[in-house]
PDB file of C-alpha atoms in Angstrom:
ATOM      1  CA  MET A   1     -73.309  89.247  67.136  1.00 49.00           C
ATOM      2  CA  SER A   2     -73.851  88.591  70.866  1.00 56.00           C
ATOM      3  CA  ASP A   3     -77.520  88.016  70.191  1.00 60.00           C
ATOM      4  CA  PHE A   4     -76.589  84.845  68.164  1.00 62.00           C
ATOM      5  CA  THR A   5     -74.307  83.396  70.742  1.00 69.00           C
ATOM      6  CA  SER A   6     -76.386  84.002  73.962  1.00 75.00           C
ATOM      7  CA  ASP A   7     -77.592  81.019  76.117  1.00 78.00           C
ATOM      8  CA  PHE A   8     -81.171  81.618  74.793  1.00 85.00           C
ATOM      9  CA  TRP A   9     -80.606  79.762  71.522  1.00 84.00           C
ATOM     10  CA  PRO A  10     -79.293  76.431  72.739  1.00 85.00           C
ATOM     11  CA  TYR A  11     -82.200  76.124  75.128  1.00 86.00           C
ATOM     12  CA  PHE A  12     -84.584  77.284  72.375  1.00 89.00           C
ATOM     13  CA  ILE A  13     -83.311  74.528  70.106  1.00 88.00           C
ATOM     14  CA  SER A  14     -83.578  71.973  72.936  1.00 90.00           C
ATOM     15  CA  ALA A  15     -87.135  72.856  73.625  1.00 92.00           C
ATOM     16  CA  ILE A  16     -87.866  72.260  69.857  1.00 93.00           C
ATOM     17  CA  VAL A  17     -86.034  68.893  69.837  1.00 92.00           C
ATOM     18  CA  ILE A  18     -87.710  67.656  73.025  1.00 93.00           C
ATOM     19  CA  GLY A  19     -91.038  69.014  71.943  1.00 93.00           C
ATOM     20  CA  GLY A  20     -90.748  67.258  68.571  1.00 93.00           C
ATOM     21  CA  ILE A  21     -89.936  63.912  70.093  1.00 93.00           C
ATOM     22  CA  VAL A  22     -92.889  64.284  72.529  1.00 93.00           C
ATOM     23  CA  PHE A  23     -95.255  65.356  69.670  1.00 94.00           C
ATOM     24  CA  CYS A  24     -94.161  62.343  67.557  1.00 92.00           C
ATOM     25  CA  LEU A  25     -94.853  59.925  70.337  1.00 91.00           C
ATOM     26  CA  THR A  26     -98.210  61.393  71.138  1.00 91.00           C
ATOM     27  CA  ILE A  27     -99.255  61.218  67.489  1.00 89.00           C
ATOM     28  CA  LEU A  28     -98.049  57.649  67.190  1.00 87.00           C
ATOM     29  CA  LEU A  29    -100.024  56.575  70.258  1.00 84.00           C
ATOM     30  CA  MET A  30    -103.166  58.363  69.016  1.00 83.00           C
ATOM     31  CA  THR A  31    -103.050  56.794  65.620  1.00 76.00           C
ATOM     32  CA  SER A  32    -102.136  53.338  66.900  1.00 75.00           C
ATOM     33  CA  LYS A  33    -105.522  52.855  68.402  1.00 69.00           C
ATOM     34  CA  SER A  34    -108.084  51.294  66.064  1.00 59.00           C
ATOM     35  CA  HIS A  35    -111.227  53.263  65.459  1.00 56.00           C
ATOM     36  CA  ASP A  36    -112.922  50.087  64.335  1.00 54.00           C
ATOM     37  CA  PRO A  37    -112.351  47.601  67.148  1.00 58.00           C
ATOM     38  CA  ALA A  38    -114.930  45.186  65.717  1.00 55.00           C
ATOM     39  CA  HIS A  39    -113.144  45.313  62.318  1.00 55.00           C
ATOM     40  CA  THR A  40    -116.360  45.875  60.470  1.00 57.00           C
ATOM     41  CA  GLY A  41    -114.581  48.155  58.096  1.00 61.00           C
ATOM     42  CA  GLU A  42    -114.908  51.836  59.064  1.00 71.00           C
ATOM     43  CA  SER A  43    -114.626  54.002  56.015  1.00 73.00           C
ATOM     44  CA  THR A  44    -113.228  57.558  55.969  1.00 73.00           C
ATOM     45  CA  GLY A  45    -115.820  58.401  53.287  1.00 77.00           C
ATOM     46  CA  HIS A  46    -113.143  58.809  50.490  1.00 81.00           C
ATOM     47  CA  VAL A  47    -113.850  56.747  47.415  1.00 82.00           C
ATOM     48  CA  TYR A  48    -111.304  56.752  44.458  1.00 84.00           C
ATOM     49  CA  ASP A  49    -112.080  55.634  40.898  1.00 80.00           C
ATOM     50  CA  GLU A  50    -115.656  54.793  41.927  1.00 79.00           C
ATOM     51  CA  ASP A  51    -114.720  51.491  43.656  1.00 77.00           C
ATOM     52  CA  ILE A  52    -111.576  52.044  45.813  1.00 84.00           C
ATOM     53  CA  LEU A  53    -112.706  52.816  49.385  1.00 80.00           C
ATOM     54  CA  GLU A  54    -110.260  54.301  51.883  1.00 80.00           C
ATOM     55  CA  MET A  55    -110.565  52.719  55.231  1.00 75.00           C
ATOM     56  CA  ASN A  56    -109.686  54.170  58.615  1.00 72.00           C
ATOM     57  CA  ASN A  57    -107.185  51.585  59.816  1.00 72.00           C
ATOM     58  CA  PRO A  58    -104.149  52.051  62.101  1.00 72.00           C
ATOM     59  CA  MET A  59    -100.595  51.883  60.603  1.00 77.00           C
ATOM     60  CA  PRO A  60     -98.939  48.354  60.486  1.00 81.00           C
ATOM     61  CA  ARG A  61     -97.381  47.416  63.823  1.00 85.00           C
ATOM     62  CA  TRP A  62     -93.870  47.040  62.412  1.00 89.00           C
ATOM     63  CA  TRP A  63     -94.021  50.506  61.039  1.00 88.00           C
ATOM     64  CA  PHE A  64     -95.388  51.776  64.264  1.00 88.00           C
ATOM     65  CA  TRP A  65     -92.567  50.256  66.311  1.00 91.00           C
ATOM     66  CA  MET A  66     -89.975  51.584  63.846  1.00 93.00           C
ATOM     67  CA  PHE A  67     -91.151  55.113  64.641  1.00 92.00           C
ATOM     68  CA  ILE A  68     -91.089  54.245  68.402  1.00 92.00           C
ATOM     69  CA  ILE A  69     -87.553  52.856  68.206  1.00 94.00           C
ATOM     70  CA  THR A  70     -86.419  55.936  66.337  1.00 93.00           C
ATOM     71  CA  CYS A  71     -87.797  58.255  69.075  1.00 93.00           C
ATOM     72  CA  VAL A  72     -86.170  56.149  71.805  1.00 94.00           C
ATOM     73  CA  PHE A  73     -82.894  56.211  69.927  1.00 95.00           C
ATOM     74  CA  GLY A  74     -83.138  60.021  69.691  1.00 93.00           C
ATOM     75  CA  ALA A  75     -83.820  60.376  73.378  1.00 93.00           C
ATOM     76  CA  ALA A  76     -80.919  57.989  74.283  1.00 95.00           C
ATOM     77  CA  TYR A  77     -78.586  59.892  71.998  1.00 94.00           C
ATOM     78  CA  LEU A  78     -79.471  63.241  73.698  1.00 92.00           C
ATOM     79  CA  PHE A  79     -78.758  61.596  77.132  1.00 94.00           C
ATOM     80  CA  LEU A  80     -75.473  60.177  76.179  1.00 95.00           C
ATOM     81  CA  PHE A  81     -74.100  62.934  73.922  1.00 93.00           C
ATOM     82  CA  PRO A  82     -74.162  66.746  74.012  1.00 91.00           C
ATOM     83  CA  GLY A  83     -77.219  68.149  72.260  1.00 87.00           C
ATOM     84  CA  LEU A  84     -79.418  69.813  74.848  1.00 87.00           C
ATOM     85  CA  GLY A  85     -78.289  73.292  75.821  1.00 83.00           C
ATOM     86  CA  THR A  86     -75.105  73.199  77.738  1.00 83.00           C
ATOM     87  CA  TYR A  87     -75.558  69.579  78.768  1.00 86.00           C
ATOM     88  CA  SER A  88     -72.325  67.718  77.963  1.00 89.00           C
ATOM     89  CA  GLY A  89     -73.771  64.190  77.769  1.00 91.00           C
ATOM     90  CA  LYS A  90     -73.352  61.272  80.030  1.00 93.00           C
ATOM     91  CA  LEU A  91     -70.299  59.970  78.020  1.00 93.00           C
ATOM     92  CA  GLY A  92     -68.631  63.379  78.020  1.00 91.00           C
ATOM     93  CA  TRP A  93     -67.971  63.043  74.243  1.00 92.00           C
ATOM     94  CA  THR A  94     -66.712  66.059  72.323  1.00 93.00           C
ATOM     95  CA  ALA A  95     -65.402  66.448  68.811  1.00 92.00           C
ATOM     96  CA  LEU A  96     -62.148  67.831  70.115  1.00 92.00           C
ATOM     97  CA  LYS A  97     -61.548  64.762  72.317  1.00 93.00           C
ATOM     98  CA  GLN A  98     -62.179  62.419  69.426  1.00 93.00           C
ATOM     99  CA  TYR A  99     -59.977  64.427  67.149  1.00 92.00           C
ATOM    100  CA  GLU A 100     -57.097  64.384  69.666  1.00 91.00           C
ATOM    101  CA  GLN A 101     -57.516  60.642  70.301  1.00 93.00           C
ATOM    102  CA  GLU A 102     -57.394  59.920  66.506  1.00 94.00           C
ATOM    103  CA  VAL A 103     -54.426  62.140  66.146  1.00 90.00           C
ATOM    104  CA  LYS A 104     -52.649  60.374  69.040  1.00 91.00           C
ATOM    105  CA  GLU A 105     -53.493  56.891  67.559  1.00 94.00           C
ATOM    106  CA  THR A 106     -52.156  57.914  64.110  1.00 91.00           C
ATOM    107  CA  ASN A 107     -49.029  59.387  65.564  1.00 90.00           C
ATOM    108  CA  ASP A 108     -48.363  56.243  67.634  1.00 92.00           C
ATOM    109  CA  ARG A 109     -48.890  54.192  64.503  1.00 92.00           C
ATOM    110  CA  ILE A 110     -46.472  56.161  62.385  1.00 91.00           C
ATOM    111  CA  ALA A 111     -43.859  56.763  65.136  1.00 92.00           C
ATOM    112  CA  PRO A 112     -41.685  53.831  63.989  1.00 93.00           C
ATOM    113  CA  ILE A 113     -41.410  55.303  60.537  1.00 91.00           C
ATOM    114  CA  TYR A 114     -39.721  58.393  61.945  1.00 93.00           C
ATOM    115  CA  ALA A 115     -37.611  56.642  64.593  1.00 92.00           C
ATOM    116  CA  LYS A 116     -34.595  56.111  62.393  1.00 91.00           C
ATOM    117  CA  PHE A 117     -34.436  59.851  61.504  1.00 95.00           C
ATOM    118  CA  THR A 118     -34.396  61.367  65.010  1.00 92.00           C
ATOM    119  CA  SER A 119     -30.915  60.389  65.613  1.00 92.00           C
ATOM    120  CA  MET A 120     -29.772  61.792  62.266  1.00 95.00           C
ATOM    121  CA  SER A 121     -28.746  65.430  61.714  1.00 95.00           C
ATOM    122  CA  GLY A 122     -30.837  67.634  59.611  1.00 94.00           C
ATOM    123  CA  GLU A 123     -28.215  67.454  56.865  1.00 93.00           C
ATOM    124  CA  GLU A 124     -28.132  63.683  56.931  1.00 95.00           C
ATOM    125  CA  VAL A 125     -31.933  63.524  56.774  1.00 96.00           C
ATOM    126  CA  ALA A 126     -31.822  65.792  53.783  1.00 96.00           C
ATOM    127  CA  GLN A 127     -29.713  63.194  51.957  1.00 95.00           C
ATOM    128  CA  ASP A 128     -32.064  60.215  52.690  1.00 95.00           C
ATOM    129  CA  PRO A 129     -34.503  59.588  49.752  1.00 95.00           C
ATOM    130  CA  LYS A 130     -37.110  58.008  52.032  1.00 96.00           C
ATOM    131  CA  ALA A 131     -37.038  60.937  54.418  1.00 96.00           C
ATOM    132  CA  MET A 132     -37.378  63.406  51.535  1.00 96.00           C
ATOM    133  CA  ALA A 133     -40.366  61.543  50.160  1.00 96.00           C
ATOM    134  CA  ILE A 134     -42.038  61.869  53.547  1.00 96.00           C
ATOM    135  CA  GLY A 135     -40.873  65.512  53.811  1.00 96.00           C
ATOM    136  CA  GLU A 136     -42.504  66.290  50.467  1.00 97.00           C
ATOM    137  CA  ARG A 137     -45.875  64.987  51.546  1.00 96.00           C
ATOM    138  CA  LEU A 138     -45.568  66.907  54.838  1.00 96.00           C
ATOM    139  CA  PHE A 139     -44.735  70.031  52.882  1.00 97.00           C
ATOM    140  CA  MET A 140     -47.599  69.603  50.416  1.00 97.00           C
ATOM    141  CA  ASN A 141     -50.127  69.058  53.155  1.00 95.00           C
ATOM    142  CA  ASN A 142     -49.098  71.808  55.572  1.00 95.00           C
ATOM    143  CA  CYS A 143     -46.871  74.367  53.824  1.00 96.00           C
ATOM    144  CA  SER A 144     -47.673  74.528  50.187  1.00 96.00           C
ATOM    145  CA  GLN A 145     -50.964  76.484  50.685  1.00 95.00           C
ATOM    146  CA  CYS A 146     -48.837  79.583  51.442  1.00 95.00           C
ATOM    147  CA  HIS A 147     -45.362  78.885  50.025  1.00 96.00           C
ATOM    148  CA  GLY A 148     -46.589  77.101  46.812  1.00 95.00           C
ATOM    149  CA  SER A 149     -46.037  73.480  45.726  1.00 94.00           C
ATOM    150  CA  ASP A 150     -42.719  74.556  44.329  1.00 95.00           C
ATOM    151  CA  ALA A 151     -41.715  76.434  47.538  1.00 96.00           C
ATOM    152  CA  HIS A 152     -41.163  79.648  45.515  1.00 95.00           C
ATOM    153  CA  GLY A 153     -43.715  81.580  47.637  1.00 94.00           C
ATOM    154  CA  SER A 154     -45.633  84.608  46.408  1.00 92.00           C
ATOM    155  CA  ARG A 155     -46.054  88.250  47.575  1.00 92.00           C
ATOM    156  CA  GLY A 156     -46.112  88.172  51.290  1.00 92.00           C
ATOM    157  CA  PHE A 157     -45.045  84.491  51.579  1.00 95.00           C
ATOM    158  CA  PRO A 158     -41.205  83.865  51.478  1.00 95.00           C
ATOM    159  CA  ASN A 159     -39.457  81.972  48.707  1.00 96.00           C
ATOM    160  CA  LEU A 160     -37.897  78.967  50.419  1.00 96.00           C
ATOM    161  CA  THR A 161     -35.572  78.138  47.517  1.00 94.00           C
ATOM    162  CA  ASP A 162     -33.272  81.031  47.700  1.00 93.00           C
ATOM    163  CA  THR A 163     -30.728  81.996  50.318  1.00 90.00           C
ATOM    164  CA  ASP A 164     -32.618  85.057  51.598  1.00 92.00           C
ATOM    165  CA  TRP A 165     -33.716  84.014  55.198  1.00 95.00           C
ATOM    166  CA  LEU A 166     -35.376  86.522  57.532  1.00 95.00           C
ATOM    167  CA  TYR A 167     -34.429  84.469  60.547  1.00 95.00           C
ATOM    168  CA  GLY A 168     -31.690  82.256  59.303  1.00 93.00           C
ATOM    169  CA  GLY A 169     -31.566  79.222  57.174  1.00 94.00           C
ATOM    170  CA  ALA A 170     -30.002  76.737  59.442  1.00 95.00           C
ATOM    171  CA  HIS A 171     -31.798  73.431  59.994  1.00 96.00           C
ATOM    172  CA  ALA A 172     -32.254  74.263  63.735  1.00 96.00           C
ATOM    173  CA  THR A 173     -33.666  77.567  62.941  1.00 97.00           C
ATOM    174  CA  ILE A 174     -36.098  76.216  60.374  1.00 97.00           C
ATOM    175  CA  LYS A 175     -37.302  73.713  63.007  1.00 97.00           C
ATOM    176  CA  GLU A 176     -37.853  76.510  65.445  1.00 97.00           C
ATOM    177  CA  THR A 177     -39.781  78.516  62.798  1.00 97.00           C
ATOM    178  CA  ILE A 178     -42.038  75.638  61.969  1.00 97.00           C
ATOM    179  CA  THR A 179     -42.603  74.659  65.684  1.00 97.00           C
ATOM    180  CA  ASN A 180     -43.330  78.076  67.083  1.00 97.00           C
ATOM    181  CA  GLY A 181     -44.258  80.128  64.050  1.00 96.00           C
ATOM    182  CA  ARG A 182     -43.163  83.670  63.423  1.00 95.00           C
ATOM    183  CA  ASN A 183     -44.731  87.047  63.783  1.00 94.00           C
ATOM    184  CA  GLY A 184     -42.695  89.594  61.807  1.00 90.00           C
ATOM    185  CA  MET A 185     -44.048  93.039  62.541  1.00 92.00           C
ATOM    186  CA  MET A 186     -42.939  96.410  61.152  1.00 94.00           C
ATOM    187  CA  PRO A 187     -44.499  99.363  62.906  1.00 95.00           C
ATOM    188  CA  PRO A 188     -45.676 102.423  60.926  1.00 96.00           C
ATOM    189  CA  MET A 189     -42.633 104.693  60.718  1.00 95.00           C
ATOM    190  CA  ALA A 190     -44.023 107.718  58.973  1.00 95.00           C
ATOM    191  CA  ALA A 191     -44.072 109.718  62.112  1.00 94.00           C
ATOM    192  CA  ALA A 192     -40.471 108.852  63.063  1.00 94.00           C
ATOM    193  CA  VAL A 193     -39.274 109.632  59.536  1.00 94.00           C
ATOM    194  CA  GLY A 194     -40.950 113.019  59.116  1.00 93.00           C
ATOM    195  CA  GLY A 195     -43.419 114.310  56.559  1.00 94.00           C
ATOM    196  CA  PRO A 196     -44.641 112.804  53.274  1.00 95.00           C
ATOM    197  CA  GLU A 197     -41.632 114.028  51.345  1.00 96.00           C
ATOM    198  CA  ASP A 198     -39.265 112.439  53.871  1.00 96.00           C
ATOM    199  CA  VAL A 199     -41.054 109.243  53.586  1.00 96.00           C
ATOM    200  CA  LYS A 200     -40.531 109.328  49.808  1.00 96.00           C
ATOM    201  CA  ASN A 201     -36.893 110.211  50.281  1.00 96.00           C
ATOM    202  CA  VAL A 202     -36.314 107.324  52.691  1.00 96.00           C
ATOM    203  CA  ALA A 203     -38.037 104.955  50.120  1.00 96.00           C
ATOM    204  CA  HIS A 204     -35.628 106.084  47.489  1.00 97.00           C
ATOM    205  CA  TYR A 205     -32.701 105.594  49.785  1.00 96.00           C
ATOM    206  CA  VAL A 206     -33.902 102.138  50.586  1.00 97.00           C
ATOM    207  CA  LEU A 207     -34.193 101.320  46.775  1.00 96.00           C
ATOM    208  CA  SER A 208     -30.617 102.673  46.400  1.00 96.00           C
ATOM    209  CA  LEU A 209     -29.260 100.208  48.882  1.00 96.00           C
ATOM    210  CA  SER A 210     -29.952  97.367  46.415  1.00 94.00           C
ATOM    211  CA  ASN A 211     -29.131  99.375  43.371  1.00 94.00           C
ATOM    212  CA  SER A 212     -32.835  99.314  42.280  1.00 94.00           C
ATOM    213  CA  GLU A 213     -34.235 102.084  40.200  1.00 93.00           C
ATOM    214  CA  HIS A 214     -34.320 105.297  42.314  1.00 94.00           C
ATOM    215  CA  GLU A 215     -33.791 108.989  42.236  1.00 95.00           C
ATOM    216  CA  ALA A 216     -30.340 109.784  43.578  1.00 95.00           C
ATOM    217  CA  SER A 217     -31.283 113.242  44.845  1.00 95.00           C
ATOM    218  CA  ARG A 218     -34.098 111.875  46.978  1.00 95.00           C
ATOM    219  CA  ALA A 219     -31.910 109.036  48.152  1.00 95.00           C
ATOM    220  CA  ALA A 220     -29.346 111.436  49.339  1.00 96.00           C
ATOM    221  CA  LEU A 221     -31.902 113.388  51.429  1.00 95.00           C
ATOM    222  CA  GLY A 222     -33.329 110.149  52.724  1.00 95.00           C
ATOM    223  CA  LYS A 223     -30.070 108.710  54.037  1.00 95.00           C
ATOM    224  CA  GLU A 224     -30.171 110.877  57.055  1.00 94.00           C
ATOM    225  CA  LYS A 225     -33.727 109.998  57.880  1.00 95.00           C
ATOM    226  CA  PHE A 226     -33.000 106.355  57.586  1.00 96.00           C
ATOM    227  CA  VAL A 227     -31.525 106.348  61.062  1.00 95.00           C
ATOM    228  CA  ALA A 228     -35.083 105.836  62.305  1.00 94.00           C
ATOM    229  CA  CYS A 229     -35.003 102.418  60.383  1.00 95.00           C
ATOM    230  CA  ALA A 230     -31.552 101.497  61.304  1.00 94.00           C
ATOM    231  CA  ALA A 231     -32.554 100.277  64.752  1.00 93.00           C
ATOM    232  CA  CYS A 232     -33.917  97.144  63.112  1.00 95.00           C
ATOM    233  CA  HIS A 233     -32.422  96.974  59.650  1.00 96.00           C
ATOM    234  CA  GLY A 234     -28.951  98.117  60.765  1.00 95.00           C
ATOM    235  CA  PRO A 235     -27.045 101.254  59.720  1.00 95.00           C
ATOM    236  CA  ASP A 236     -25.950  99.511  56.542  1.00 95.00           C
ATOM    237  CA  GLY A 237     -29.535  98.138  55.832  1.00 95.00           C
ATOM    238  CA  LYS A 238     -28.394  94.471  55.972  1.00 96.00           C
ATOM    239  CA  GLY A 239     -31.092  93.520  58.411  1.00 95.00           C
ATOM    240  CA  ASN A 240     -31.088  91.504  61.580  1.00 95.00           C
ATOM    241  CA  GLN A 241     -32.076  87.905  61.637  1.00 95.00           C
ATOM    242  CA  ALA A 242     -32.353  87.873  65.306  1.00 93.00           C
ATOM    243  CA  ILE A 243     -35.579  89.769  64.978  1.00 93.00           C
ATOM    244  CA  GLY A 244     -36.485  88.978  61.383  1.00 94.00           C
ATOM    245  CA  ALA A 245     -35.615  92.446  59.970  1.00 95.00           C
ATOM    246  CA  PRO A 246     -35.106  92.035  56.153  1.00 95.00           C
ATOM    247  CA  ASN A 247     -31.920  92.727  54.418  1.00 96.00           C
ATOM    248  CA  LEU A 248     -32.510  95.769  52.157  1.00 96.00           C
ATOM    249  CA  THR A 249     -29.491  95.455  50.121  1.00 95.00           C
ATOM    250  CA  ASP A 250     -30.079  92.182  48.282  1.00 93.00           C
ATOM    251  CA  ASP A 251     -32.923  93.164  45.989  1.00 88.00           C
ATOM    252  CA  THR A 252     -35.227  90.599  47.409  1.00 92.00           C
ATOM    253  CA  TRP A 253     -38.723  92.122  48.179  1.00 94.00           C
ATOM    254  CA  LEU A 254     -41.147  90.008  50.108  1.00 93.00           C
ATOM    255  CA  HIS A 255     -43.984  92.661  49.814  1.00 93.00           C
ATOM    256  CA  GLY A 256     -43.067  94.316  46.473  1.00 92.00           C
ATOM    257  CA  ALA A 257     -40.482  96.802  45.352  1.00 91.00           C
ATOM    258  CA  GLY A 258     -40.735 100.279  44.003  1.00 93.00           C
ATOM    259  CA  GLU A 259     -41.460 103.634  45.539  1.00 94.00           C
ATOM    260  CA  ALA A 260     -45.151 103.043  46.065  1.00 95.00           C
ATOM    261  CA  ALA A 261     -44.807  99.704  47.841  1.00 95.00           C
ATOM    262  CA  ILE A 262     -42.048 100.811  50.118  1.00 96.00           C
ATOM    263  CA  THR A 263     -43.774 104.148  50.929  1.00 96.00           C
ATOM    264  CA  HIS A 264     -46.877 102.175  51.792  1.00 96.00           C
ATOM    265  CA  ARG A 265     -44.960 100.015  54.133  1.00 95.00           C
ATOM    266  CA  ILE A 266     -43.247 103.023  55.894  1.00 96.00           C
ATOM    267  CA  ASN A 267     -46.648 104.693  56.302  1.00 96.00           C
ATOM    268  CA  ASN A 268     -48.669 101.700  57.412  1.00 96.00           C
ATOM    269  CA  GLY A 269     -46.182  99.097  58.649  1.00 94.00           C
ATOM    270  CA  LEU A 270     -46.721  95.346  58.325  1.00 92.00           C
ATOM    271  CA  ASN A 271     -47.743  92.307  60.349  1.00 92.00           C
ATOM    272  CA  ASN A 272     -46.722  89.060  58.742  1.00 91.00           C
ATOM    273  CA  LYS A 273     -47.516  85.916  60.622  1.00 93.00           C
ATOM    274  CA  MET A 274     -46.696  82.309  60.123  1.00 95.00           C
ATOM    275  CA  PRO A 275     -48.750  80.054  62.367  1.00 95.00           C
ATOM    276  CA  ALA A 276     -47.117  77.540  64.709  1.00 96.00           C
ATOM    277  CA  GLN A 277     -47.197  73.987  63.572  1.00 95.00           C
ATOM    278  CA  GLY A 278     -45.966  72.464  66.805  1.00 94.00           C
ATOM    279  CA  SER A 279     -49.445  71.521  67.999  1.00 90.00           C
ATOM    280  CA  ARG A 280     -50.266  69.824  64.625  1.00 90.00           C
ATOM    281  CA  LEU A 281     -46.934  68.010  63.789  1.00 94.00           C
ATOM    282  CA  THR A 282     -44.877  65.814  66.064  1.00 94.00           C
ATOM    283  CA  PRO A 283     -41.253  66.816  66.753  1.00 94.00           C
ATOM    284  CA  GLU A 284     -40.155  63.904  64.566  1.00 95.00           C
ATOM    285  CA  GLN A 285     -42.362  65.104  61.669  1.00 96.00           C
ATOM    286  CA  ILE A 286     -40.921  68.681  62.090  1.00 97.00           C
ATOM    287  CA  HIS A 287     -37.281  67.278  62.169  1.00 97.00           C
ATOM    288  CA  VAL A 288     -37.939  65.745  58.735  1.00 97.00           C
ATOM    289  CA  LEU A 289     -39.940  68.601  57.316  1.00 97.00           C
ATOM    290  CA  ALA A 290     -37.305  71.071  58.355  1.00 97.00           C
ATOM    291  CA  ALA A 291     -34.653  69.047  56.619  1.00 97.00           C
ATOM    292  CA  TYR A 292     -36.841  69.032  53.403  1.00 97.00           C
ATOM    293  CA  VAL A 293     -37.118  72.752  53.563  1.00 97.00           C
ATOM    294  CA  TRP A 294     -33.459  73.232  54.324  1.00 97.00           C
ATOM    295  CA  ARG A 295     -32.551  71.207  51.228  1.00 96.00           C
ATOM    296  CA  PHE A 296     -34.319  73.640  48.912  1.00 94.00           C
ATOM    297  CA  SER A 297     -31.602  76.254  49.415  1.00 90.00           C
ATOM    298  CA  ASN A 298     -28.747  73.899  50.116  1.00 88.00           C
ATOM    299  CA  ALA A 299     -29.109  71.255  47.384  1.00 72.00           C
ATOM    300  CA  LYS A 300     -25.796  70.292  45.945  1.00 57.00           C
TER     301      LYS A 300
END
């Protein structure tokens, strides 16, 4: 891959661009000169339909100058904007700078809309119809791709409408989650648990905690080995919201239930990441969006 990202290619393309402009100008200058200064009608020797003679005349001057202006425009653009190798352009323009400027202008323009909500608590915002209409649009544009338009999620993406929260469902916690993102990681635990049979036994013990279908004999054997999991999930399996460890007793399975799914997680671990939105949304927008999400599981 490094062959395609080396410094050679920008300079190679720059050479082609500059060479193309010089070539076009050269051809234009060569063809602009009349080969028949006396205007006697120099023929190319080509005759069509027996009486249509092709003459060797230069292109019209307006057409010639249009090509010249195009080449001058191209050269000026390459001088002012990035386009030649690592040259950043006289104006220092970048797509990132333009994007950030447009985002700032947009945020400044919409700031008055959010102003009234900043002094309100999350619970109060959740009762405001206008705020919830704004929150819905924010959710659809930024969250629904993973959590679904109805916020019910899917395998690997939490359901936001129930009361099962990995890190807690308070408005302030949801704001923190949206702002900074989350990275829930479960390391592979097979080595700590024991052999393959021990892993299966622990899987059945985990299933027993929520009264899911399991083998009681295996669950009894797995209880002792579960001590390796208790550091995160707690000795009673009720989880730990401080680190995002799931509650194993509520029969809510983010990554699938059953022996096969749980065994796979014990053997291979998991790394679930929610990206931070703090750089994309303003604090005021996150305040409203968090209230909208909080409302899903707290609607009266």
